[in-house]
mmCIF file of C-alpha atoms and ligand atoms in Angstrom:
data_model
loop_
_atom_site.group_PDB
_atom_site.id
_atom_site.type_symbol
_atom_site.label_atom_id
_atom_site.label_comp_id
_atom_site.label_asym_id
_atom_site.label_seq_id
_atom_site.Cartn_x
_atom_site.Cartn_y
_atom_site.Cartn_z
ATOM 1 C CA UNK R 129 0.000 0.000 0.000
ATOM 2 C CA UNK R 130 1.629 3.528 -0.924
ATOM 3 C CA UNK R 131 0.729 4.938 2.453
ATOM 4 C CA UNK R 132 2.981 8.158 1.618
ATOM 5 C CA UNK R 133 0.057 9.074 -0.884
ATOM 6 C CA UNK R 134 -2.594 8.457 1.516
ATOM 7 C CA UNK R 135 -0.641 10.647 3.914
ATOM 8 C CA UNK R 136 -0.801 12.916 1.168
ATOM 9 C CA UNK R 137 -4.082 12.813 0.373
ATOM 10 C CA UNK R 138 -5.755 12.824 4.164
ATOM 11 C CA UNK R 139 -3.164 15.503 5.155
ATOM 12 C CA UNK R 140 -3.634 18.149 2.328
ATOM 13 C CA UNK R 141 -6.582 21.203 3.328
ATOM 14 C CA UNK R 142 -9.653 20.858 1.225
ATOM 15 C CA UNK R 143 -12.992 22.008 3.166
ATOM 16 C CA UNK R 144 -15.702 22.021 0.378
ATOM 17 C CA UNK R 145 -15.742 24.968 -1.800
ATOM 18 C CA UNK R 146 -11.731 25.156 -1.038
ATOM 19 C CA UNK R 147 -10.097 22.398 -2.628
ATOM 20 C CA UNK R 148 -7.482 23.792 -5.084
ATOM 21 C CA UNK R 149 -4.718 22.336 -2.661
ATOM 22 C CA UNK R 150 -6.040 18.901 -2.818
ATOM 23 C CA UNK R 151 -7.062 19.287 -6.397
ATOM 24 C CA UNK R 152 -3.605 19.878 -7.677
ATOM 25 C CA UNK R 153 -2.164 17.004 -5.462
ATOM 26 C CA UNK R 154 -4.910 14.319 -7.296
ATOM 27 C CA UNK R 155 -4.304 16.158 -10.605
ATOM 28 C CA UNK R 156 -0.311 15.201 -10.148
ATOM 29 C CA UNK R 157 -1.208 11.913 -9.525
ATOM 30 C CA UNK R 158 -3.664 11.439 -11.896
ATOM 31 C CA UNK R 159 -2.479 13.250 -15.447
ATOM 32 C CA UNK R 160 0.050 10.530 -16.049
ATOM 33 C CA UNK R 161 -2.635 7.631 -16.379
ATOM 34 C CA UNK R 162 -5.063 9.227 -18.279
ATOM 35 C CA UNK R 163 -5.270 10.519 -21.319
ATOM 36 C CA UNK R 164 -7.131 13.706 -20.774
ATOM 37 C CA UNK R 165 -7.835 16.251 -17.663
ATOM 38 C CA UNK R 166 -10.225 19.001 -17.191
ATOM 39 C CA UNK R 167 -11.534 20.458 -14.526
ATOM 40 C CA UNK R 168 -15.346 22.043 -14.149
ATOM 41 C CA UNK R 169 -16.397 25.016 -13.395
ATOM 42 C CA UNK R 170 -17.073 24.545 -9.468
ATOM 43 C CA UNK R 171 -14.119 22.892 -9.312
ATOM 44 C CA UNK R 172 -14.067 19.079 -9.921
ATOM 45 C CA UNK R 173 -11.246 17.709 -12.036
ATOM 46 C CA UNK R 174 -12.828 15.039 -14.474
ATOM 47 C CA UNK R 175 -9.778 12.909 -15.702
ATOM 48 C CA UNK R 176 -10.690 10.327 -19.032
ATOM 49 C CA UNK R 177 -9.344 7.417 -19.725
ATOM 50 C CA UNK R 178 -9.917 6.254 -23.372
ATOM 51 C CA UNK R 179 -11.575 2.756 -23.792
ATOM 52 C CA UNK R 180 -10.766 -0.345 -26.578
ATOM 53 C CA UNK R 181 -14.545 0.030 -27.645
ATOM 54 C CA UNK R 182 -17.599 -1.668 -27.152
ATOM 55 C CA UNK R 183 -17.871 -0.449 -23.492
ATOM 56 C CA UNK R 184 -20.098 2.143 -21.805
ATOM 57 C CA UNK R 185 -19.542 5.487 -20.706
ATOM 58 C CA UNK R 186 -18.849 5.047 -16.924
ATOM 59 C CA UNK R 187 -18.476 7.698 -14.436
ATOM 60 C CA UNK R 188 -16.355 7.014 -11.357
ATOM 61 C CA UNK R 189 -16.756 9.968 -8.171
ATOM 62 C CA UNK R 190 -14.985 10.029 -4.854
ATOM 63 C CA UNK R 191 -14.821 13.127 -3.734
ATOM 64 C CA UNK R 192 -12.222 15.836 -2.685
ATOM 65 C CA UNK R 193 -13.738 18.326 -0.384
ATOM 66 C CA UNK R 194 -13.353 17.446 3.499
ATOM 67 C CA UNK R 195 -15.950 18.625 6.449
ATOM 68 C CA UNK R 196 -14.753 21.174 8.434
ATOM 69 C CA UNK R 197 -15.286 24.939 9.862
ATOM 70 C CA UNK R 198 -15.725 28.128 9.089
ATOM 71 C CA UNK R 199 -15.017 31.178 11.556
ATOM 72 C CA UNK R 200 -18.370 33.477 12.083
ATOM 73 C CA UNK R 201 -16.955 35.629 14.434
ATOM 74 C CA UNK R 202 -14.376 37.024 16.401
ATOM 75 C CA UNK R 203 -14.958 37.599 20.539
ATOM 76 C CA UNK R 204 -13.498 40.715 21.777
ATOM 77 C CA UNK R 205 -10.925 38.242 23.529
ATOM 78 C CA UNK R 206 -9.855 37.180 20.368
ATOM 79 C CA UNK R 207 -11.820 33.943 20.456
ATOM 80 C CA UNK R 208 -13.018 32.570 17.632
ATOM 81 C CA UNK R 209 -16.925 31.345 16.794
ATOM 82 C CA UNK R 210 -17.342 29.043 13.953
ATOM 83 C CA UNK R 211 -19.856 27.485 12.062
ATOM 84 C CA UNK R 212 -19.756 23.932 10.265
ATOM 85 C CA UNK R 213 -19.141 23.090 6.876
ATOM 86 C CA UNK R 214 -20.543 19.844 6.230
ATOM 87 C CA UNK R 215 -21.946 17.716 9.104
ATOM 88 C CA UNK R 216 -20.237 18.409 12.432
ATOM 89 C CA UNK R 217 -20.940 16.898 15.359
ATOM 90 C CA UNK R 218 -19.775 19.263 18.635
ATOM 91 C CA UNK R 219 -19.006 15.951 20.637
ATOM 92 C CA UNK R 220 -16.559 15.225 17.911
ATOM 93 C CA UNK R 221 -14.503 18.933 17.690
ATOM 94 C CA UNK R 222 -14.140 19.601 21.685
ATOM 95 C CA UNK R 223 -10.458 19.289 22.063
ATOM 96 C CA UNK R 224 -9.390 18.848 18.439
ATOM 97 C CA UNK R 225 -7.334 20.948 17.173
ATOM 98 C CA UNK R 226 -8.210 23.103 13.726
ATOM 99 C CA UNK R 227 -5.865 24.574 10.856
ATOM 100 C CA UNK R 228 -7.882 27.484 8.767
ATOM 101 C CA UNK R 229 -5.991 28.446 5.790
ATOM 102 C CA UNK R 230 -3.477 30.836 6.108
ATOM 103 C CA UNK R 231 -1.755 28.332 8.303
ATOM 104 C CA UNK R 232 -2.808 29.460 11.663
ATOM 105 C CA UNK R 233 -3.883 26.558 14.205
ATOM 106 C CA UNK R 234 -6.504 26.469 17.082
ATOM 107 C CA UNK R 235 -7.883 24.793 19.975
ATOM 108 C CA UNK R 236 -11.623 23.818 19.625
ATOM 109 C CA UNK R 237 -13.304 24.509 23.159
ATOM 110 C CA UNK R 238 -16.811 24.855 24.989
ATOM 111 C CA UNK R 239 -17.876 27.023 27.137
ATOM 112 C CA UNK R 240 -18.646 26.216 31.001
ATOM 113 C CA UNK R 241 -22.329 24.943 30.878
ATOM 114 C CA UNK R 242 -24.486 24.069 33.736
ATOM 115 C CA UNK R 243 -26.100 21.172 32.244
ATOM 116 C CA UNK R 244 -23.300 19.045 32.610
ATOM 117 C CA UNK R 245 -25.614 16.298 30.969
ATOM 118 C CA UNK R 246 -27.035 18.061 27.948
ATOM 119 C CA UNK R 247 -25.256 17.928 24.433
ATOM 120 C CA UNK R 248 -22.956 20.677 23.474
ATOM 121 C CA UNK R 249 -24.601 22.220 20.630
ATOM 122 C CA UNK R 250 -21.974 24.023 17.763
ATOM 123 C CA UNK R 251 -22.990 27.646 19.355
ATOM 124 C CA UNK R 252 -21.437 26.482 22.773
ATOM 125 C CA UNK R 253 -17.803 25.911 20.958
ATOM 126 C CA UNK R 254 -15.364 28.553 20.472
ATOM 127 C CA UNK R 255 -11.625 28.091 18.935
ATOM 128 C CA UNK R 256 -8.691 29.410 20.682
ATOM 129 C CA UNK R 257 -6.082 30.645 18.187
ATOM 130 C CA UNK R 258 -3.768 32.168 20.713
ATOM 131 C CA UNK R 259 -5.284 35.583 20.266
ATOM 132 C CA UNK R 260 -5.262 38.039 23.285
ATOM 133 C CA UNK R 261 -7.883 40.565 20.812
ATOM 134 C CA UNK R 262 -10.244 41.204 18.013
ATOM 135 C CA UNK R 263 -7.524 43.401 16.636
ATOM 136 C CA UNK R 264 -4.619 40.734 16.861
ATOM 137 C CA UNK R 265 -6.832 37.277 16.088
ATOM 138 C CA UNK R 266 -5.093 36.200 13.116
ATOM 139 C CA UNK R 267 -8.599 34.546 11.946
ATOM 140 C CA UNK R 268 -11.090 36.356 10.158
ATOM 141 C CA UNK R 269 -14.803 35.728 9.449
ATOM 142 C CA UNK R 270 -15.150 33.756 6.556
ATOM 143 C CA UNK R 271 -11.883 31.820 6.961
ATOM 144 C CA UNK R 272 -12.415 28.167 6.619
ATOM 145 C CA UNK R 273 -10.658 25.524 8.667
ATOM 146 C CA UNK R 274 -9.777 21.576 8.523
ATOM 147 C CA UNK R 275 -9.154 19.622 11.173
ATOM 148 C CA UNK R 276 -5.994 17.946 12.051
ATOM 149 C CA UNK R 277 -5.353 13.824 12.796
ATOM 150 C CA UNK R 278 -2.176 12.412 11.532
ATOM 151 C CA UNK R 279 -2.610 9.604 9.237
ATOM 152 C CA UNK R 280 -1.187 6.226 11.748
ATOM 153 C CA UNK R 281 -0.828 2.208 11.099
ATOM 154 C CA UNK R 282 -1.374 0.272 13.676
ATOM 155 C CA UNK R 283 -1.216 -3.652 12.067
ATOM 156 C CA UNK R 284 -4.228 -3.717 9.706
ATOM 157 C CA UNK R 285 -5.774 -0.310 10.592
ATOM 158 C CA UNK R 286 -5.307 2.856 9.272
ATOM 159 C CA UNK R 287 -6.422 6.037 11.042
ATOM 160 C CA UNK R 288 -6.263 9.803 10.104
ATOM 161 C CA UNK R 289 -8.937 12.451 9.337
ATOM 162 C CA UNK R 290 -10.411 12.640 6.331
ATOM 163 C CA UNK R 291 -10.423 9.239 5.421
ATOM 164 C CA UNK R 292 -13.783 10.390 4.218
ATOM 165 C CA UNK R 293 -12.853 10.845 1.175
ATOM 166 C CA UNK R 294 -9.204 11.046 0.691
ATOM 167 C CA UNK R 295 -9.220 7.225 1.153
ATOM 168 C CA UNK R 296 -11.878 6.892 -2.173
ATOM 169 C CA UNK R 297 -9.312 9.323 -3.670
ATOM 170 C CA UNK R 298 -6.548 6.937 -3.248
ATOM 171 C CA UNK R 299 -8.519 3.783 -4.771
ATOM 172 C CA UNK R 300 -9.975 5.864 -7.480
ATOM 173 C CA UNK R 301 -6.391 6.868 -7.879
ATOM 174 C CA UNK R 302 -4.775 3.054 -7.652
ATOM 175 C CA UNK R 303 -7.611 1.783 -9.936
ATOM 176 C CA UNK R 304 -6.532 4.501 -12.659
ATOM 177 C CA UNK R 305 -2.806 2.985 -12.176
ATOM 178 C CA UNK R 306 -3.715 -0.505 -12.359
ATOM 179 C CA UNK R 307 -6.381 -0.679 -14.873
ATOM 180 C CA UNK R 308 -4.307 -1.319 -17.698
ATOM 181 C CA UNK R 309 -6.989 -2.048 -20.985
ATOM 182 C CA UNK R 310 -10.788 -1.121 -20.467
ATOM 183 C CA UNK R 311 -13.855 -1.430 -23.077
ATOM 184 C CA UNK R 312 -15.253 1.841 -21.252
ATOM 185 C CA UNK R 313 -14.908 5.334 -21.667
ATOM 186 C CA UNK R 314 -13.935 6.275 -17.834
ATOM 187 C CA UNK R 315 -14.236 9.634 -16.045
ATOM 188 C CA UNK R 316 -12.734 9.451 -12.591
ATOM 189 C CA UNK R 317 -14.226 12.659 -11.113
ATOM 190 C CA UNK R 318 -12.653 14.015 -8.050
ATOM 191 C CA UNK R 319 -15.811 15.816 -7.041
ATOM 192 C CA UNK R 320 -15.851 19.233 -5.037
ATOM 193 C CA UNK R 321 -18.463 19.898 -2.474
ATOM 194 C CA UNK R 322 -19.738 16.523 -1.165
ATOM 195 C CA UNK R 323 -20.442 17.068 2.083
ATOM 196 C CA UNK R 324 -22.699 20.192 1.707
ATOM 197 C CA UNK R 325 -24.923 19.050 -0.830
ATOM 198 C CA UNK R 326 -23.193 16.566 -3.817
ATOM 199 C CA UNK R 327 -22.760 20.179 -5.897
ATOM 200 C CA UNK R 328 -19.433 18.723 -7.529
ATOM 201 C CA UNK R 329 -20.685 15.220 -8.661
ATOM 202 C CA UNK R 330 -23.779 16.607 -9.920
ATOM 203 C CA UNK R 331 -22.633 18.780 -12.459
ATOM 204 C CA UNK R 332 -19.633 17.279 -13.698
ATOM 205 C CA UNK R 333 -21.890 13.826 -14.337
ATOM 206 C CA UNK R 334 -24.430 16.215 -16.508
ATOM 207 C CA UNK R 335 -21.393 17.243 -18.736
ATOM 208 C CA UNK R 336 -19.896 13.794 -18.649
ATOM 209 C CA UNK R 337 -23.506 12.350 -19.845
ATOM 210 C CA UNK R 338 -23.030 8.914 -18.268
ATOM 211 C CA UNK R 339 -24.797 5.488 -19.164
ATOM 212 C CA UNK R 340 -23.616 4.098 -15.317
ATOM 213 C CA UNK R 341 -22.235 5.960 -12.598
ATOM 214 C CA UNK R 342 -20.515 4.748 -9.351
ATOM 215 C CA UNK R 343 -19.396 6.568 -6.189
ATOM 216 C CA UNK R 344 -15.934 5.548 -3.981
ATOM 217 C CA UNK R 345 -16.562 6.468 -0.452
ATOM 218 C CA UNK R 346 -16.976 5.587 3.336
ATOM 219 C CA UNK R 347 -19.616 3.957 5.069
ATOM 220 C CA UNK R 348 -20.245 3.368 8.569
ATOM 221 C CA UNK R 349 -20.001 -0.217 10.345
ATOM 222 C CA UNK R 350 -21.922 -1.865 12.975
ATOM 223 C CA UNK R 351 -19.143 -3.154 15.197
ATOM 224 C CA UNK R 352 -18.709 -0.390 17.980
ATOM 225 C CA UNK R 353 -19.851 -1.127 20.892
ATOM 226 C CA UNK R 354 -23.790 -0.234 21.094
ATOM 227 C CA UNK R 355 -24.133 0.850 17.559
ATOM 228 C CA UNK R 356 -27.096 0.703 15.500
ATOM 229 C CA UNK R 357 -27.427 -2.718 13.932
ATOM 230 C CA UNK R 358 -25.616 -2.859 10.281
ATOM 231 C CA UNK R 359 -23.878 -5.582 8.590
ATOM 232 C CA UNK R 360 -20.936 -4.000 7.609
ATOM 233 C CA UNK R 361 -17.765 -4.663 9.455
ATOM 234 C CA UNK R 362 -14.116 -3.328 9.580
ATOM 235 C CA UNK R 363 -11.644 -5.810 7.984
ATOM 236 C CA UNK R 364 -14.712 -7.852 6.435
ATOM 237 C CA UNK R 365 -14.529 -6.741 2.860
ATOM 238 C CA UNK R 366 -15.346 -3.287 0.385
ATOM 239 C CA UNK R 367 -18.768 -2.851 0.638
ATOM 240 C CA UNK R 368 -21.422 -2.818 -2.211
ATOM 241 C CA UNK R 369 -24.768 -0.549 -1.982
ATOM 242 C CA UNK R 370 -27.691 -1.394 -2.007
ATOM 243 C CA UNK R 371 -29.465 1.536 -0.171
ATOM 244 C CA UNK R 372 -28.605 4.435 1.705
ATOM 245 C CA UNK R 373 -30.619 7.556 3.167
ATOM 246 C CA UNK R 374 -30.357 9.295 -0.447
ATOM 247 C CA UNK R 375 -30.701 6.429 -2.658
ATOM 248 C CA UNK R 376 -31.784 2.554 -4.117
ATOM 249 C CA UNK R 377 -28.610 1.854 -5.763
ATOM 250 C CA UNK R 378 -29.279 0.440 -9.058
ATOM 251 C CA UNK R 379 -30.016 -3.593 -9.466
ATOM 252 C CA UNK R 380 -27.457 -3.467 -12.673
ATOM 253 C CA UNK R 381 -24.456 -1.592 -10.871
ATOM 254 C CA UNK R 382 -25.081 -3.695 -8.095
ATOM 255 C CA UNK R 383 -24.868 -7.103 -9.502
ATOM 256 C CA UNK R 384 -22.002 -5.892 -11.723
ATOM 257 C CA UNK R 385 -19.922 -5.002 -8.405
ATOM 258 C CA UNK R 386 -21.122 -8.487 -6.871
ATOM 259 C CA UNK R 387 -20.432 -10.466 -9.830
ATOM 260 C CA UNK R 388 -16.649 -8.656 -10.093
ATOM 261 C CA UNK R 389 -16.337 -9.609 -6.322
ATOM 262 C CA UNK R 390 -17.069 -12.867 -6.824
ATOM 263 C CA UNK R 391 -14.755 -13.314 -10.332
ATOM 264 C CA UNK R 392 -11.950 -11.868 -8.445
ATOM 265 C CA UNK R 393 -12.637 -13.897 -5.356
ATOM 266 C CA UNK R 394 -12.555 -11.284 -2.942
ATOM 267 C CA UNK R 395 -14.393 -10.918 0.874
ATOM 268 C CA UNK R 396 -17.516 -8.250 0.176
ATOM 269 C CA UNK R 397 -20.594 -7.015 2.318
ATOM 270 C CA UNK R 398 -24.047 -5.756 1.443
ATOM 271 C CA UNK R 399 -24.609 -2.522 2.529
ATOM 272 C CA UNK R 400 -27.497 -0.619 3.365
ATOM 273 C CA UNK R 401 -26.687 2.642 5.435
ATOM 274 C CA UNK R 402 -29.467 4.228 7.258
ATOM 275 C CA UNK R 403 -28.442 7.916 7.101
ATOM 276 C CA UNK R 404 -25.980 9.647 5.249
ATOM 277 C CA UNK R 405 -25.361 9.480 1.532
ATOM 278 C CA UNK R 406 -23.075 9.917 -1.510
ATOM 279 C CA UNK R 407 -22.399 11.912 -4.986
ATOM 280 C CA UNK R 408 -24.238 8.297 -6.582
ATOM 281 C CA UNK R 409 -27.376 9.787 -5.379
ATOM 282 C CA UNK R 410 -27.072 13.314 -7.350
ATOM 283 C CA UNK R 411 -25.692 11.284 -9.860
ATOM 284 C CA UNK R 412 -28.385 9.375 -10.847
ATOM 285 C CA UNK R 413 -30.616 11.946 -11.268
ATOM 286 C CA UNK R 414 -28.979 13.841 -13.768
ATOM 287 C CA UNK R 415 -30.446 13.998 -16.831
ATOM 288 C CA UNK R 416 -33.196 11.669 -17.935
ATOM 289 C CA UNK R 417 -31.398 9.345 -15.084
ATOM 290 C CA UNK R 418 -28.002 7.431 -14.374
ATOM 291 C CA UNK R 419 -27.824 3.443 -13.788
ATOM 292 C CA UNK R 420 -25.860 4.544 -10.267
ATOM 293 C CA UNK R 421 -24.225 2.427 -7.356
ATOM 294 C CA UNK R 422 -21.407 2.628 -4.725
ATOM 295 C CA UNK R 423 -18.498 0.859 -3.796
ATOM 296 C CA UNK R 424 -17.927 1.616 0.008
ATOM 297 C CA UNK R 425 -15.059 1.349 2.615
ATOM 298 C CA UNK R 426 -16.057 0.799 6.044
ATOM 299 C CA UNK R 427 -14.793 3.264 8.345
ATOM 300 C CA UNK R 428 -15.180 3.988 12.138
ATOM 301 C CA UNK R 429 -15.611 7.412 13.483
ATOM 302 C CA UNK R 430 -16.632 8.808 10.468
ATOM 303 C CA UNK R 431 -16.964 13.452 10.816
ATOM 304 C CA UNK R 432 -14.427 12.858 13.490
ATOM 305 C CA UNK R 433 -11.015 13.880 13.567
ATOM 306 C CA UNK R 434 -9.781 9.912 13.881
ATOM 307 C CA UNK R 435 -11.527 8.024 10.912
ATOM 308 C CA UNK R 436 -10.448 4.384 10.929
ATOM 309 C CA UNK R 437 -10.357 2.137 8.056
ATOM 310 C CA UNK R 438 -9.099 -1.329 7.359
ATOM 311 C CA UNK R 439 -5.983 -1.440 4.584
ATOM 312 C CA UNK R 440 -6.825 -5.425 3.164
ATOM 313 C CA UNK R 441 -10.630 -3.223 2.583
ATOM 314 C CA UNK R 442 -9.057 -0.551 0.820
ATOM 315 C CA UNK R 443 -6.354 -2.575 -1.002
ATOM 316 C CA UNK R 444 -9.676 -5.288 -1.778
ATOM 317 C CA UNK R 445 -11.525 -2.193 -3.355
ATOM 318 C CA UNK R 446 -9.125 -1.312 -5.597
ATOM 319 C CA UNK R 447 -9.216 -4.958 -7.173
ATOM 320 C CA UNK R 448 -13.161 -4.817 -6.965
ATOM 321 C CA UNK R 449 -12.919 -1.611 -9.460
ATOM 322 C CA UNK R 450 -10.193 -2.791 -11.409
ATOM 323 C CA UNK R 451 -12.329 -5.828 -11.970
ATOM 324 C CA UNK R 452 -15.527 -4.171 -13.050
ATOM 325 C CA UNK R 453 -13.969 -2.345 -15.408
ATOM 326 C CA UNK R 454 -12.510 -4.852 -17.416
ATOM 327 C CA UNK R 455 -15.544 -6.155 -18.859
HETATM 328 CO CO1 CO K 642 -18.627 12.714 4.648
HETATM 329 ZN ZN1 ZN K 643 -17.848 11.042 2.024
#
């Protein structure tokens, strides 16, 4: 596994609707093993590989953009209020640590409440960026911020933030490197703006004009303790949609990922995520409609700052992409 490039990928700032840094890592990556890049007008950079004929027109999205905050405004003690961008949980930011753009780093904090018991909400956090003033906070409203969580390998685990969706990246990325002959026309989009409403995905599918679409990203497992029933697991396999909160993933996609599962003999699980959804879902509904499915890595923790995935899981959906696209 090229864990410097996952490094890479987790590491480099990318909130949604700021992913130029992360864009022009993937596009370095990526321009050597295709044979044409573009990128859309919000942002997503579409790269095509040219198929042997026969095939389809397949679009591939994992996307770029990361959750993370933005600063709404600055106390007169120089602390900083924020706001999310994409789904935050407050549980998950108390004590993390933040990096906005220009470099500068905070403390995420809450105030004293005296409801010990009751959930923080977002408006109870503030971030401490070492300023003693309005007038010296080196944060200003409008400045977005990612969080930080080194990328670590502990045996078969992997943890860092933004697994979700640097670690699609990387397979997207590895597929592109190993699939050496393909019947179908491929567009690997690296999608911008996942996590605040699939803007990225849906727009560059529309131009790409797609006859089958599939998303890389995370899914959520069952196997912490007390968690809602779900039969994925860590270390048991990529996952293949079925359903999740945005959409029915199509029978054909789906029995195309199964059947390439099963031709490459690799572990897979069904999956069928209660909440939560990916650029599949916008993607199928562009135009008069895209055959769409997902191929999923289970991750723990996902929105935190410590998303853990299994490597066999990533290197296994690699080889379950690979495979589909051969035929
Ligand atoms: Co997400
Ligand atoms: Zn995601």
């Amino acid at each position: 596994m090229n864990l410097d490039l996952l490094e890479k990928l987790t590491q480099t700032f990318g909130p949604s609707g700021y992913e130029d840094a992360i864009r022009d890592v993937i596009r370095q990556e990526v321009a050597p093993l295709v044979d044409e890049v573009r990128v859309d007008p919000l942002g997503s950079l579409v790269a095509y590989r040219k198929g042997t004929g026969g095939g389809q027109k397949i679009a591939l999205a994992a996307h770029m953009d990361e959750i993370g905050v933005m600063a709404t405004y600055v106390e007169e003690q120089g602390y900083v209020r924020f706001t999310s961008i994409g789904g935050l949980r407050p549980l998950n930011c108390v004590g993390s640590r933040v990096r906005f753009a220009n470099g500068v780093v905070g403390v995420v904090s809450m105030e004293r409440r005296d409801d010990v018991n009751s959930m923080p909400a977002l408006q109870h956090l503030y971030i401490d960026v070492g300023a003693t003033s309005r007038e010296d906070c080196p944060v200003a409203v409008g400045d977005p911020g990612q969080f930080i969580g080194p990328l670590v390998r502990q045996g078969n685990r992997l943890v860092s933030k933004t697994m979700d969706d640097r670690v699609g990246c990387y397979v997207l990325i590895e597929a592109l490197r190993q699939l050496k002959e393909t019947p179908h026309e491929v567009y690997a989009i690296f999608s911008t703006q996942e996590e605040i409403g699939l803007a990225g995905a849906r727009t560059s599918a529309f131009r790409v004009d797609p006859d089958m679409a599939i998303s890389i990203d995370v899914t959520g497992t069952g196997d912490t303790p007390k968690a809602h029933p779900m039969a994925v697991e860590l270390g048991k396999g990529p996952a293949i949609k079925v359903k999740d909160g945005g959409m029915i993933a199509h029978p054909l996609v789906r029995d195309k990922l199964v059947a390439a599962a099963q031709e490459a003999g690799l572990p897979y699980q069904m999956e069928i995520l209660l909440g939560g959804s990916t650029d599949a879902a916008a993607m199928q509904l562009v135009r008069a409609g895209v055959p769409s499915g997902c191929v999923s890595i289970p991750c723990r923790f996902i929105h935190s700052p410590s998303e853990m995935v299994d490597a066999a899981d990533v290197e296994n959906a690699i080889t379950l992409l690979v495979t589909a696209l051969r035929v």
